PDB file of C-alpha atoms in Angstrom:
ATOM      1  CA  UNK T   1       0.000   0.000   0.000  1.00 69.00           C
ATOM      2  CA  UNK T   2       1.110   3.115  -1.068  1.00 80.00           C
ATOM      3  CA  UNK T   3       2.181   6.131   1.463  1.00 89.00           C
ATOM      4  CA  UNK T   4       0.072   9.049   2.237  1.00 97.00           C
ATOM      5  CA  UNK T   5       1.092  11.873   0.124  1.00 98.00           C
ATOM      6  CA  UNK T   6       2.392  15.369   1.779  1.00 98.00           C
ATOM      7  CA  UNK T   7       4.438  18.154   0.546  1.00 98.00           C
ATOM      8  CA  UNK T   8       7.916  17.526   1.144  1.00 97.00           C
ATOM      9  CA  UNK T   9       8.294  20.924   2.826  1.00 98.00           C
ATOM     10  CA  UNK T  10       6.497  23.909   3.752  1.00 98.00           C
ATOM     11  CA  UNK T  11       7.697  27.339   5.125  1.00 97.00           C
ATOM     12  CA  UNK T  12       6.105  30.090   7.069  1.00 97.00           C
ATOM     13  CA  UNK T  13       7.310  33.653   9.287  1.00 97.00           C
ATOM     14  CA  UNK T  14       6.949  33.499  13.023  1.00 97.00           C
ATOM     15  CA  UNK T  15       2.847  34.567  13.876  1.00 97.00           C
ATOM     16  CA  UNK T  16       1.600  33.443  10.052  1.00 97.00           C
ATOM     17  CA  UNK T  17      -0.150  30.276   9.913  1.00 98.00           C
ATOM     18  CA  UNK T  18       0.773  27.001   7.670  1.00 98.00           C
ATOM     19  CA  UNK T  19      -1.267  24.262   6.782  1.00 98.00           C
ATOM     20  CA  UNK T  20      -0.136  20.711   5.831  1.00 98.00           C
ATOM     21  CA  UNK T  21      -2.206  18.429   3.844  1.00 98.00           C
ATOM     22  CA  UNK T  22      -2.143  14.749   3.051  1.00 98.00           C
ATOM     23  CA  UNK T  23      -3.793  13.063   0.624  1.00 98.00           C
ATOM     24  CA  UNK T  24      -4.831   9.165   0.756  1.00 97.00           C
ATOM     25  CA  UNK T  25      -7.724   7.594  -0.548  1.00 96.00           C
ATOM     26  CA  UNK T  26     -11.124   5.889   0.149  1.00 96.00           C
ATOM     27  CA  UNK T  27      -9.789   3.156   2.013  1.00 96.00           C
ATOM     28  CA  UNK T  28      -7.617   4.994   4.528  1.00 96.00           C
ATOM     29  CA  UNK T  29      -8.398   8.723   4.953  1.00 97.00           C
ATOM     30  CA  UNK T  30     -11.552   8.971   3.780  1.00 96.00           C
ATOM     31  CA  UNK T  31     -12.817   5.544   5.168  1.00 95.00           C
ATOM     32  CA  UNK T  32     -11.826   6.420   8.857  1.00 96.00           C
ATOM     33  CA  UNK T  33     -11.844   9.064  11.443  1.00 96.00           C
ATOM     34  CA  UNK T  34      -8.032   7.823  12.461  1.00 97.00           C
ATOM     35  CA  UNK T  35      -5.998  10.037  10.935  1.00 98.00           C
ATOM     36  CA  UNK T  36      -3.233  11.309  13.333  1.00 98.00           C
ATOM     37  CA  UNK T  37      -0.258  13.927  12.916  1.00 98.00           C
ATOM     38  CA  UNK T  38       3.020  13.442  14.600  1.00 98.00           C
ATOM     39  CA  UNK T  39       5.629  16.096  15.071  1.00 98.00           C
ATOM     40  CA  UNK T  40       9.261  14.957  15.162  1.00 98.00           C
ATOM     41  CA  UNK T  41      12.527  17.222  15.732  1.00 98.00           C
ATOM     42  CA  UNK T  42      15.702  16.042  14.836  1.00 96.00           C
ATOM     43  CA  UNK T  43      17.030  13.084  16.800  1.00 95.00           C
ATOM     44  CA  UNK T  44      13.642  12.718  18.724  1.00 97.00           C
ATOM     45  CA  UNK T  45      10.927  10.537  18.644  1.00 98.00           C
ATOM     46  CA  UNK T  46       7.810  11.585  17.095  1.00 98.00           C
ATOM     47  CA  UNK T  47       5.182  13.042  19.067  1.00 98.00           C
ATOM     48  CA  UNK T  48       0.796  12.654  18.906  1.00 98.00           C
ATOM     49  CA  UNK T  49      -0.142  15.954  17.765  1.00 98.00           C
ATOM     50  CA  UNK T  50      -3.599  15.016  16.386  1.00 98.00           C
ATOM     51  CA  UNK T  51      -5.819  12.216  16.631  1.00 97.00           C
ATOM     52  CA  UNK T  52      -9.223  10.995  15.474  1.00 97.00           C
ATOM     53  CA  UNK T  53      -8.813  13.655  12.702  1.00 97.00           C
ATOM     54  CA  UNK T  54      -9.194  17.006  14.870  1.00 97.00           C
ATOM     55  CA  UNK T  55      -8.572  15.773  18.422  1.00 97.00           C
ATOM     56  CA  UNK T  56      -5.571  17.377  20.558  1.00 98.00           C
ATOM     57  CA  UNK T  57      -3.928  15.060  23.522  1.00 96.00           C
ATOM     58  CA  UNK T  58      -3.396  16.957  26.474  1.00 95.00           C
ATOM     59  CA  UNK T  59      -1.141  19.336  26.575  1.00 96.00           C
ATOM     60  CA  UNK T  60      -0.600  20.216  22.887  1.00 97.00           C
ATOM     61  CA  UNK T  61      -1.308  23.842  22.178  1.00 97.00           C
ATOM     62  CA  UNK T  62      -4.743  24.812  20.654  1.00 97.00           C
ATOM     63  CA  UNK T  63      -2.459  26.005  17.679  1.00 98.00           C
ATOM     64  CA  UNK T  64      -2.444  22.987  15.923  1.00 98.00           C
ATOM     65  CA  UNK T  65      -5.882  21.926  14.426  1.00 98.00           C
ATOM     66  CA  UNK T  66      -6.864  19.041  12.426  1.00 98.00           C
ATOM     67  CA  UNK T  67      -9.740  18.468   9.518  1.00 98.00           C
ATOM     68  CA  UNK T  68     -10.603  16.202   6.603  1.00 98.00           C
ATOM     69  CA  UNK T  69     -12.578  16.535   3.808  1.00 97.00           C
ATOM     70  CA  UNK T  70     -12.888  13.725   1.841  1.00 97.00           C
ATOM     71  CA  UNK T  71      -9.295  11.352   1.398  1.00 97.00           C
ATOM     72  CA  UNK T  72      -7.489  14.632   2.463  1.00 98.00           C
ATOM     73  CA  UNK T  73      -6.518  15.408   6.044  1.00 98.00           C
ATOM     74  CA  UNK T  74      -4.853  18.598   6.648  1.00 98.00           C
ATOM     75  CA  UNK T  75      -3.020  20.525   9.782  1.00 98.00           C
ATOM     76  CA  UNK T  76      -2.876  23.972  10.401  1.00 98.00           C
ATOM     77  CA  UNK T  77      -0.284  25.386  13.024  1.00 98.00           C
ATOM     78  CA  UNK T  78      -1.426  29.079  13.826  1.00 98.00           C
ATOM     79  CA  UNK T  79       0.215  31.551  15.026  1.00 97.00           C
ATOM     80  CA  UNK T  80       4.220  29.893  14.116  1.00 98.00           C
ATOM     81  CA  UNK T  81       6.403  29.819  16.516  1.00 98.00           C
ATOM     82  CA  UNK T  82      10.259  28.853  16.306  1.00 97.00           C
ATOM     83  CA  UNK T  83      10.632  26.036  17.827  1.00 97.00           C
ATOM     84  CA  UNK T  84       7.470  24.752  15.266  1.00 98.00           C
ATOM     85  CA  UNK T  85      10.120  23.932  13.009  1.00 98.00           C
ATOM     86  CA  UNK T  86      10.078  20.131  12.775  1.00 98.00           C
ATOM     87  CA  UNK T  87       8.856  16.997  10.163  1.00 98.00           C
ATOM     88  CA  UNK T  88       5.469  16.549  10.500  1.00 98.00           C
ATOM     89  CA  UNK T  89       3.888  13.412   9.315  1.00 98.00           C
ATOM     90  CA  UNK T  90       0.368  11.685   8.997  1.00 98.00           C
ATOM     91  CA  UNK T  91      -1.362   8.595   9.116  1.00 98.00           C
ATOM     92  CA  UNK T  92      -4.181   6.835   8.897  1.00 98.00           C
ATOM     93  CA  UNK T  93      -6.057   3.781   9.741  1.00 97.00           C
ATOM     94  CA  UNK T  94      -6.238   1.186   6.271  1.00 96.00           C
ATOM     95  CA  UNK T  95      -9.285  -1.086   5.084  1.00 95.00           C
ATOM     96  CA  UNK T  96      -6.961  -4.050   5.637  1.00 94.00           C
ATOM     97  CA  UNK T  97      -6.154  -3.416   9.131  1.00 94.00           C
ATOM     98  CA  UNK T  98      -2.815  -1.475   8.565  1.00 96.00           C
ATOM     99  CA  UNK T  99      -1.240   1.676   9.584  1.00 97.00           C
ATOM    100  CA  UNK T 100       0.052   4.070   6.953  1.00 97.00           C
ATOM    101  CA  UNK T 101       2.021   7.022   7.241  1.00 98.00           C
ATOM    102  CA  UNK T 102       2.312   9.871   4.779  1.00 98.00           C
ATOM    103  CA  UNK T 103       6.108  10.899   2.948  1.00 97.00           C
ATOM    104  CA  UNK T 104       6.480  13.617   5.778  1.00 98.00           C
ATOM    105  CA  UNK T 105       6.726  17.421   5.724  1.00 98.00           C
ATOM    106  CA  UNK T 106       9.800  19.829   6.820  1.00 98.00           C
ATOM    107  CA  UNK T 107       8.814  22.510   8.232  1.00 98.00           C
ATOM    108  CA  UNK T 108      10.799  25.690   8.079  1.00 98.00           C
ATOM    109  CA  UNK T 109      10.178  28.285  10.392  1.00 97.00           C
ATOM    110  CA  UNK T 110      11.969  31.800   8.211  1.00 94.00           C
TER     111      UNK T 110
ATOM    112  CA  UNK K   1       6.065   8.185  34.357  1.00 95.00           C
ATOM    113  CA  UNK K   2       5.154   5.838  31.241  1.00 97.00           C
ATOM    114  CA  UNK K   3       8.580   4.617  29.525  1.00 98.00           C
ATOM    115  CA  UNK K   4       9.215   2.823  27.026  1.00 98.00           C
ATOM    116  CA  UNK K   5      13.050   1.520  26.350  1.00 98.00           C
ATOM    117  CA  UNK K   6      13.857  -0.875  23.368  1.00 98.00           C
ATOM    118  CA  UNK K   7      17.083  -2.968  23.142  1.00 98.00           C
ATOM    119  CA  UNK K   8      18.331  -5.654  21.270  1.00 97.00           C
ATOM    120  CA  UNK K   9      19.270  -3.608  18.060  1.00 96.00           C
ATOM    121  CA  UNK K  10      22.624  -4.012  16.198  1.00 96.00           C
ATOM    122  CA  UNK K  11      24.973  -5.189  12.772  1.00 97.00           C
ATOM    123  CA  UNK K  12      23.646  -8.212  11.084  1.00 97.00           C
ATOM    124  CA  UNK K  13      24.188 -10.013   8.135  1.00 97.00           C
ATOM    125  CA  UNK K  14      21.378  -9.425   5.356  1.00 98.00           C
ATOM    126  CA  UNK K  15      19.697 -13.334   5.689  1.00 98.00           C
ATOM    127  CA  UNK K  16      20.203 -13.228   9.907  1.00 98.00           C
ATOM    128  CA  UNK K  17      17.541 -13.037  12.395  1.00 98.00           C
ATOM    129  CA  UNK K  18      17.355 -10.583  15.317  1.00 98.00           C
ATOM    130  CA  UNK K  19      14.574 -10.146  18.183  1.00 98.00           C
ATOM    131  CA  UNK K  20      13.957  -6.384  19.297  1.00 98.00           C
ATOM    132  CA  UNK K  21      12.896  -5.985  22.643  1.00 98.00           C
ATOM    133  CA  UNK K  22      10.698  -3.197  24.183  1.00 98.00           C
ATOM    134  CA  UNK K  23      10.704  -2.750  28.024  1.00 98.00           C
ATOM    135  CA  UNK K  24       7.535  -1.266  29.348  1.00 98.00           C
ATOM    136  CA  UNK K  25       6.784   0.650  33.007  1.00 97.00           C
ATOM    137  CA  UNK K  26       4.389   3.490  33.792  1.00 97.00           C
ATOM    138  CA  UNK K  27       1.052   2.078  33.444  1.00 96.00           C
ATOM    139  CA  UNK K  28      -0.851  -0.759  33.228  1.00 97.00           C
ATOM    140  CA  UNK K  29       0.967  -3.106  30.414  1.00 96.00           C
ATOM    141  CA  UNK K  30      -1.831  -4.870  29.547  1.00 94.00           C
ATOM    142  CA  UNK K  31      -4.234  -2.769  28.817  1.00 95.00           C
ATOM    143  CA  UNK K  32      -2.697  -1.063  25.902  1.00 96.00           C
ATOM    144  CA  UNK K  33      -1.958  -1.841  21.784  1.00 97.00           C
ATOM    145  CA  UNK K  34       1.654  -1.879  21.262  1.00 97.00           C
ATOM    146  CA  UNK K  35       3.478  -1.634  17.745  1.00 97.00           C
ATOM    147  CA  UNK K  36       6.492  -1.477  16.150  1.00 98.00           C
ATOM    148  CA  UNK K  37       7.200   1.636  13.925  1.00 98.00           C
ATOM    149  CA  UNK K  38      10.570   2.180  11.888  1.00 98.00           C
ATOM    150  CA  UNK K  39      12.691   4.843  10.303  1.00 98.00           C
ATOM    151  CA  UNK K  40      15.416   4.436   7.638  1.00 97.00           C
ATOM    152  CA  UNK K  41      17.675   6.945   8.610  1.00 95.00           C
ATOM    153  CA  UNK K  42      17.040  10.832   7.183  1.00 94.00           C
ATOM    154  CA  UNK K  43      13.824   9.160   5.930  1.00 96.00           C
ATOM    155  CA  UNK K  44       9.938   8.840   6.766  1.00 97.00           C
ATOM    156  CA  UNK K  45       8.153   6.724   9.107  1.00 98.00           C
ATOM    157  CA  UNK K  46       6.772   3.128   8.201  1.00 98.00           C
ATOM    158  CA  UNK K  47       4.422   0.884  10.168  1.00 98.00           C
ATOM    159  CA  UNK K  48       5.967  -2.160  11.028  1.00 98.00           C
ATOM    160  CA  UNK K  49       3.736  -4.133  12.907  1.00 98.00           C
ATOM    161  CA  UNK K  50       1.083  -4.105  16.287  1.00 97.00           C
ATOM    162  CA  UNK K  51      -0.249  -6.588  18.583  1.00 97.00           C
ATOM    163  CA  UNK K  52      -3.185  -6.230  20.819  1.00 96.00           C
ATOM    164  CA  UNK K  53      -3.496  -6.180  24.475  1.00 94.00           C
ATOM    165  CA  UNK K  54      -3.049 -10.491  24.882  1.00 93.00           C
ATOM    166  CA  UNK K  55      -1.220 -10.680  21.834  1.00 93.00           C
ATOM    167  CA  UNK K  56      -4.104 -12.700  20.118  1.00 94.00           C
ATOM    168  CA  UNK K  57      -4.634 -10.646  17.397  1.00 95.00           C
ATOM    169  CA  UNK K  58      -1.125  -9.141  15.274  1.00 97.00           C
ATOM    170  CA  UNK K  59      -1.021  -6.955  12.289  1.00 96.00           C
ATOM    171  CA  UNK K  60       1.872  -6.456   9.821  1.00 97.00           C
ATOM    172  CA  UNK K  61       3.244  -4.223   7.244  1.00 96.00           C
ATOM    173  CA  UNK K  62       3.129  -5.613   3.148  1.00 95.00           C
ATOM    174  CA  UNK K  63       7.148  -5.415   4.009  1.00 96.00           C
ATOM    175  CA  UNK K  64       7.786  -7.541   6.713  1.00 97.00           C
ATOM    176  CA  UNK K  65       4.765  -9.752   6.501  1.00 97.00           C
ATOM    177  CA  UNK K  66       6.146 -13.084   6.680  1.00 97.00           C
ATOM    178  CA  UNK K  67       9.451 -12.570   8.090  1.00 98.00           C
ATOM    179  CA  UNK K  68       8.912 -10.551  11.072  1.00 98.00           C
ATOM    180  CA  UNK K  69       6.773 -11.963  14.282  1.00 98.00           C
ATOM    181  CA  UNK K  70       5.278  -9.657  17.025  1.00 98.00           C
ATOM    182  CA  UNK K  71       4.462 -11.054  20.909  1.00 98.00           C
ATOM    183  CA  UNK K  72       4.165  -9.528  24.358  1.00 97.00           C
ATOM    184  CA  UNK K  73       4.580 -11.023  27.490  1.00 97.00           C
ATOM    185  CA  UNK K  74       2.694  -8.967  29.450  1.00 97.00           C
ATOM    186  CA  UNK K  75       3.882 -10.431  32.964  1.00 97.00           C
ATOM    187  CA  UNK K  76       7.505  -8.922  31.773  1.00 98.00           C
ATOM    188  CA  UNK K  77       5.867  -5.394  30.371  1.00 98.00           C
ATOM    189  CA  UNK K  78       7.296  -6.116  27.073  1.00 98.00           C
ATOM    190  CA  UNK K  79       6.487  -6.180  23.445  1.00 98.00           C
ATOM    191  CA  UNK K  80       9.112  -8.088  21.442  1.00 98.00           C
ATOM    192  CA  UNK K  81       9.786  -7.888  17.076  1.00 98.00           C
ATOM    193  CA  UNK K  82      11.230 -11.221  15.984  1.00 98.00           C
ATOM    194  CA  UNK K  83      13.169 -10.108  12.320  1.00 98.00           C
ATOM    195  CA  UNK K  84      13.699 -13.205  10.034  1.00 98.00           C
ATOM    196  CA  UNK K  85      15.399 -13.100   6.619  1.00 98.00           C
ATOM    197  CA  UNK K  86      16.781 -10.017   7.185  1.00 98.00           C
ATOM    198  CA  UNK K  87      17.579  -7.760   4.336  1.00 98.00           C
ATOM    199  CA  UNK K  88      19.850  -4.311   3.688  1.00 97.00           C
ATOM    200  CA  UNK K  89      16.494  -2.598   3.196  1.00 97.00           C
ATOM    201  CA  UNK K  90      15.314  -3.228   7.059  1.00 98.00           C
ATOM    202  CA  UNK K  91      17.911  -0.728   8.026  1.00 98.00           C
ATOM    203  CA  UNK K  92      16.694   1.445  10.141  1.00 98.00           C
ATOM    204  CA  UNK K  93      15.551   3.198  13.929  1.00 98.00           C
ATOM    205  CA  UNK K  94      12.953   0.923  15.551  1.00 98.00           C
ATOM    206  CA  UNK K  95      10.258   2.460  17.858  1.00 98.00           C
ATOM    207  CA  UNK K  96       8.025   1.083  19.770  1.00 98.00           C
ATOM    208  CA  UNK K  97       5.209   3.141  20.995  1.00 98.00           C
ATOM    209  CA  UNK K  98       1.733   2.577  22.727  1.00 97.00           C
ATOM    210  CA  UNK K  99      -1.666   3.475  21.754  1.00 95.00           C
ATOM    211  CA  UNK K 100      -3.183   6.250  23.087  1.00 94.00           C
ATOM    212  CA  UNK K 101      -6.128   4.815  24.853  1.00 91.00           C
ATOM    213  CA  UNK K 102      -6.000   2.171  27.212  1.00 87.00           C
ATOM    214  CA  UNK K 103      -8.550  -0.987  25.509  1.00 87.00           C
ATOM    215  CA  UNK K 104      -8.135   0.435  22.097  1.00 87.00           C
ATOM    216  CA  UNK K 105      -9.699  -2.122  19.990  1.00 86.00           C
ATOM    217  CA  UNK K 106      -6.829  -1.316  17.160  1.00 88.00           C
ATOM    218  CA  UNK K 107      -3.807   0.398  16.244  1.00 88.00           C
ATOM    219  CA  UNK K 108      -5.151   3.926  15.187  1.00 93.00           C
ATOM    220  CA  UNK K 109      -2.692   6.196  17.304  1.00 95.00           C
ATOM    221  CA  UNK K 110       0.358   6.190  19.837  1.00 96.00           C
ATOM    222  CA  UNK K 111       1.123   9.020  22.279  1.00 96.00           C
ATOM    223  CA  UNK K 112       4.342   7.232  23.947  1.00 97.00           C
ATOM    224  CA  UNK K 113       7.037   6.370  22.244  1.00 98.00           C
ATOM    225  CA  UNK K 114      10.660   5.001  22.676  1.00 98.00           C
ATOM    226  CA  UNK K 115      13.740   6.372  21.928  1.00 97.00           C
ATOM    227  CA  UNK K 116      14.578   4.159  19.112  1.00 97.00           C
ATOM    228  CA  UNK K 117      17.269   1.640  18.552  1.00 98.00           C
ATOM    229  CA  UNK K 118      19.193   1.150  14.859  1.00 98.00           C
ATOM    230  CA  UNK K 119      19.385  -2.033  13.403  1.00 98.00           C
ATOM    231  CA  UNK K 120      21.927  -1.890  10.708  1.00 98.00           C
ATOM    232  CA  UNK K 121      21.533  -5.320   8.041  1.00 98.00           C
ATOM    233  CA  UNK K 122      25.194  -5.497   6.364  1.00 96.00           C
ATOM    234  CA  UNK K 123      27.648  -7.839   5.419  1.00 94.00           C
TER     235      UNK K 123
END
């Protein structure tokens, strides 16, 4: 099964807001509310950002969001902040009981 | 604190076996979905493989289906990755991680994670 599909990177000033989408089809994304974003810096472990499509975990600022419409989840970070910069990837629950994760986005906090 | 710490990683000939291991404290073991996720250095994530909360039910990735095994012991806390028929291509950072609510009836999302251990497959 084929990966999700992000941008490879986005970019974005300090206080603008980004969004990152990620495209799958009928059998992942648009088949299922669990679609999740991870953050990772450099060296680290990822971290939950999103779940369930627009749910945060606790604390995780209320400047990430989550939606879908259709096979395409996106997450917006508001409000950018430096230490924002990071991959961010998705993933999503799979008619045949996998777990697929999108190429990943970098990014780049100008 | 929940922890997670794996072990076990290191060189191997492409065609050897290795068993990852994934020590769990923190909370209540058996209660959660664990899985395996890995990372190919400078690369992007790829589900490797989860097992429920009495290991009877397992789910694999197309590219390890068949030559890598997933178990728990949950009277040790830990979730083990048995890797058969190793290949150059399984290079990579292991993590294992736990689902994000406790009696999750499948592997949709993991809030805890590892640090990650590097299995290198080279002659």
């Amino acid at each position: 099964q084929s990966a999700l599909t992000q941008p490879a990177s986005v970019s974005g000033s300090p206080g603008q807001s980004i969004t990152i989408s990620c495209t799958g089809t009928d059998n992942d994304i648009g088949g299922y509310i669990y679609v999740s974003w991870y953050q990772q810096h450099p060296g680290k472990a990822p971290k939950l950002m999103i779940y369930d499509i627009f749910n945060r975990p606790s604390g995780v600022s209320d400047r990430f969001s989550g939606s879908k419409s259709g096979s395409t989840a996106s997450l917006t970070i508001s409000g950018l902040q430096a230490e924002d910069e990071a991959d961010y990837y998705c993933s999503a629950y799979t008619s045949v009981d996998t777990l697929i994760f999108g190429g990943g986005t970098r990014l780049t906090v100008l | 604190e929940v922890q997670l710490v794996e072990s076990g990683g290191r060189v191997i000939r492409p065609g050897g076996s290795l068993r990852l291991s994934c020590a769990a404290s923190g909370f209540t073991f058996d209660n959660y979905v664990m899985t395996w996720v890995r990372q190919v250095p400078g690369k992007g994530l790829e589900w490797v493989s989860a097992i429920n909360w009495n290991g009877g039910v397992t789910g694999y990735g197309d590219s390890v289906k068949g030559r890598f095994t997933i178990s728990r012991d949950n009277a040790k806390n830990s979730v083990y990755l048995q890797m058969d028929s190793l290949r150059a291509e399984d290079t990579a950072f292991y993590y294992c991680a736990r689902s994000r609510r406790a009696h999750s009836s499948g592997w949709y999302n993991f809030d805890h994670w590892g640090q990650g251990i590097l299995v290198t497959v080279s002659s």
